[in-house]
Amino acid sequence: MEYVPATLEHVDGIHHVMQTTIRTVYPKYYPAEVVDFFCQLHSREHVQEGVESGNKGALLVDGNVVGVGCADDNHITSVYVLPEHQGRGCGSHILDCLEERIAKEHDTAVLDASLPAVMLYEHRGYKTTGHGVLDVGNGVKLVYETMEKQLRA
């Protein structure tokens, strides 16, 4: 397992990880409109922009992209792991790398946690600092947690 800065060669693999994870996991927590919102948000074009910004990383297992992480400044903007690789420490490894990078310049890491990820973040020491609600259309609301973790004193 190796976490590397994402390159343009990783774009299709990262897009696959994000779309597969959203389509597999999110329907257990959110209505179809929210699932569609996340899939549209994480379009191939958006993935490529993130790679080009230098903010995305790819988690590789045997040379294949199985996870992705992204941070902008001290805000962790995404962590996704293919469902068949979840529960094996992949998400924790991505977070370790992101937190290490953030801690070089910031005291805290912040993130907006989807419902499927809240327990992982709590387990890692993140505390809920607020709740967010986003109207995705048709009267459907996306509910998420705003969380923060102290990285250094």
Coordinates of C-alpha atoms in Angstrom, one line a residue:
M1 CA 0.0 0.0 0.0
E2 CA 1.5 3.3 -1.1
Y3 CA 0.0 6.8 -1.0
V4 CA 1.5 9.0 -3.8
P5 CA 0.7 12.4 -5.3
A6 CA -1.8 11.9 -8.0
T7 CA -0.8 12.3 -11.6
L8 CA -2.9 12.6 -14.8
E9 CA -2.3 8.9 -15.3
H10 CA -4.3 8.3 -12.1
V11 CA -7.4 10.3 -13.1
D12 CA -9.5 7.4 -14.5
G13 CA -8.6 5.2 -11.5
I14 CA -9.5 8.0 -9.0
H15 CA -12.7 8.7 -10.8
H16 CA -13.6 5.0 -10.7
V17 CA -12.9 4.8 -7.0
M18 CA -15.0 7.8 -6.2
Q19 CA -18.0 6.8 -8.4
T20 CA -17.9 3.2 -7.3
T21 CA -17.7 4.1 -3.6
I22 CA -20.5 6.7 -3.9
R23 CA -22.8 4.3 -5.9
T24 CA -22.1 1.4 -3.5
V25 CA -22.0 2.9 -0.1
Y26 CA -24.0 6.2 -0.1
P27 CA -27.4 4.6 -1.0
K28 CA -27.4 2.9 2.4
Y29 CA -27.4 6.4 4.0
Y30 CA -28.8 8.9 1.5
P31 CA -31.7 9.1 -1.0
A32 CA -30.9 8.8 -4.7
E33 CA -30.9 12.6 -5.2
V34 CA -27.9 12.9 -2.8
V35 CA -26.1 10.0 -4.4
D36 CA -26.5 11.7 -7.8
F37 CA -25.4 15.0 -6.4
F38 CA -22.1 13.4 -5.1
C39 CA -21.5 11.6 -8.4
Q40 CA -22.0 14.8 -10.4
L41 CA -19.8 16.7 -7.9
H42 CA -17.0 14.2 -8.4
S43 CA -17.1 14.2 -12.2
R44 CA -14.0 13.2 -14.2
E45 CA -13.4 16.9 -14.9
H46 CA -13.5 17.7 -11.2
V47 CA -11.1 14.8 -10.5
Q48 CA -8.7 16.1 -13.1
E49 CA -8.8 19.6 -11.7
G50 CA -7.9 18.2 -8.3
V51 CA -5.0 16.3 -9.7
E52 CA -3.8 19.3 -11.6
S53 CA -4.0 21.4 -8.4
G54 CA -1.6 19.1 -6.7
N55 CA -4.1 18.5 -3.9
K56 CA -5.1 14.9 -4.7
G57 CA -3.3 11.7 -3.7
A58 CA -3.8 8.2 -4.9
L59 CA -3.6 5.1 -2.7
L60 CA -2.0 2.3 -4.8
V61 CA -2.2 -1.4 -4.1
D62 CA -0.2 -3.5 -6.6
G63 CA -0.1 -0.5 -8.8
N64 CA -3.9 0.0 -8.9
V65 CA -5.7 3.0 -7.5
V66 CA -7.9 1.7 -4.6
G67 CA -8.3 5.0 -2.7
V68 CA -8.0 8.7 -3.0
G69 CA -7.5 11.6 -0.6
C70 CA -7.6 15.4 -1.1
A71 CA -6.8 18.4 1.0
D72 CA -6.9 22.1 0.3
D73 CA -5.0 24.1 2.9
N74 CA -6.1 22.5 6.2
H75 CA -9.4 21.3 4.9
I76 CA -9.6 17.6 4.0
T77 CA -12.0 17.6 1.1
S78 CA -12.3 13.9 0.3
V79 CA -11.3 10.4 1.3
Y80 CA -12.6 7.5 -0.7
V81 CA -11.7 3.8 -0.7
L82 CA -13.1 1.1 -2.9
P83 CA -15.6 -0.9 -0.9
E84 CA -13.7 -4.1 -1.3
H85 CA -10.6 -2.4 0.3
Q86 CA -12.5 -0.8 3.2
G87 CA -11.8 -2.2 6.7
R88 CA -8.2 -2.9 5.8
G89 CA -6.6 0.4 7.1
C90 CA -6.7 2.1 3.7
G91 CA -8.7 5.1 4.8
S92 CA -6.6 5.5 7.9
H93 CA -3.4 5.4 5.8
I94 CA -4.8 8.1 3.6
L95 CA -5.8 10.2 6.6
D96 CA -2.3 9.7 8.2
C97 CA -0.7 11.1 5.1
L98 CA -3.1 14.0 4.8
E99 CA -2.8 14.9 8.4
E100 CA 1.0 14.8 8.3
R101 CA 1.0 17.2 5.4
I102 CA -1.5 19.5 7.0
A103 CA 0.4 19.5 10.4
K104 CA 3.4 21.0 8.7
E105 CA 1.6 24.3 8.4
H106 CA -1.6 24.1 10.6
D107 CA -2.6 23.2 14.1
T108 CA -5.9 21.7 13.1
A109 CA -7.5 19.7 10.3
V110 CA -11.1 20.3 9.3
L111 CA -13.5 18.4 7.2
D112 CA -17.1 17.9 6.2
A113 CA -18.0 14.3 6.9
S114 CA -20.7 12.4 5.0
L115 CA -22.8 10.1 7.2
P116 CA -20.9 6.9 6.1
A117 CA -17.6 8.4 7.3
V118 CA -18.5 10.1 10.6
M119 CA -17.6 7.1 12.7
L120 CA -14.2 6.7 11.1
Y121 CA -13.4 10.3 11.8
E122 CA -14.6 10.1 15.4
H123 CA -12.4 7.0 15.9
R124 CA -9.5 9.1 14.7
G125 CA -10.1 11.9 17.2
Y126 CA -12.2 14.3 15.1
K127 CA -14.9 16.2 17.0
T128 CA -18.1 17.5 15.5
T129 CA -18.1 21.3 15.5
G130 CA -21.3 21.8 13.5
H131 CA -23.9 20.4 11.2
G132 CA -24.5 21.3 7.6
V133 CA -27.5 21.0 5.4
L134 CA -27.5 21.4 1.6
D135 CA -30.6 21.4 -0.5
V136 CA -29.9 19.2 -3.5
G137 CA -33.3 19.8 -5.2
N138 CA -36.7 18.2 -5.1
G139 CA -36.9 19.1 -1.4
V140 CA -34.1 16.6 -0.6
K141 CA -31.5 17.6 1.9
L142 CA -27.9 16.5 2.2
V143 CA -27.0 16.4 5.9
Y144 CA -23.3 16.3 7.0
E145 CA -21.1 16.9 10.0
T146 CA -18.4 19.6 10.2
M147 CA -15.5 18.1 12.1
E148 CA -12.1 19.2 13.4
K149 CA -9.1 17.6 14.9
Q150 CA -6.2 19.2 16.8
L151 CA -3.0 18.0 15.1
R152 CA -0.5 19.8 17.3
A153 CA -0.6 21.8 20.5

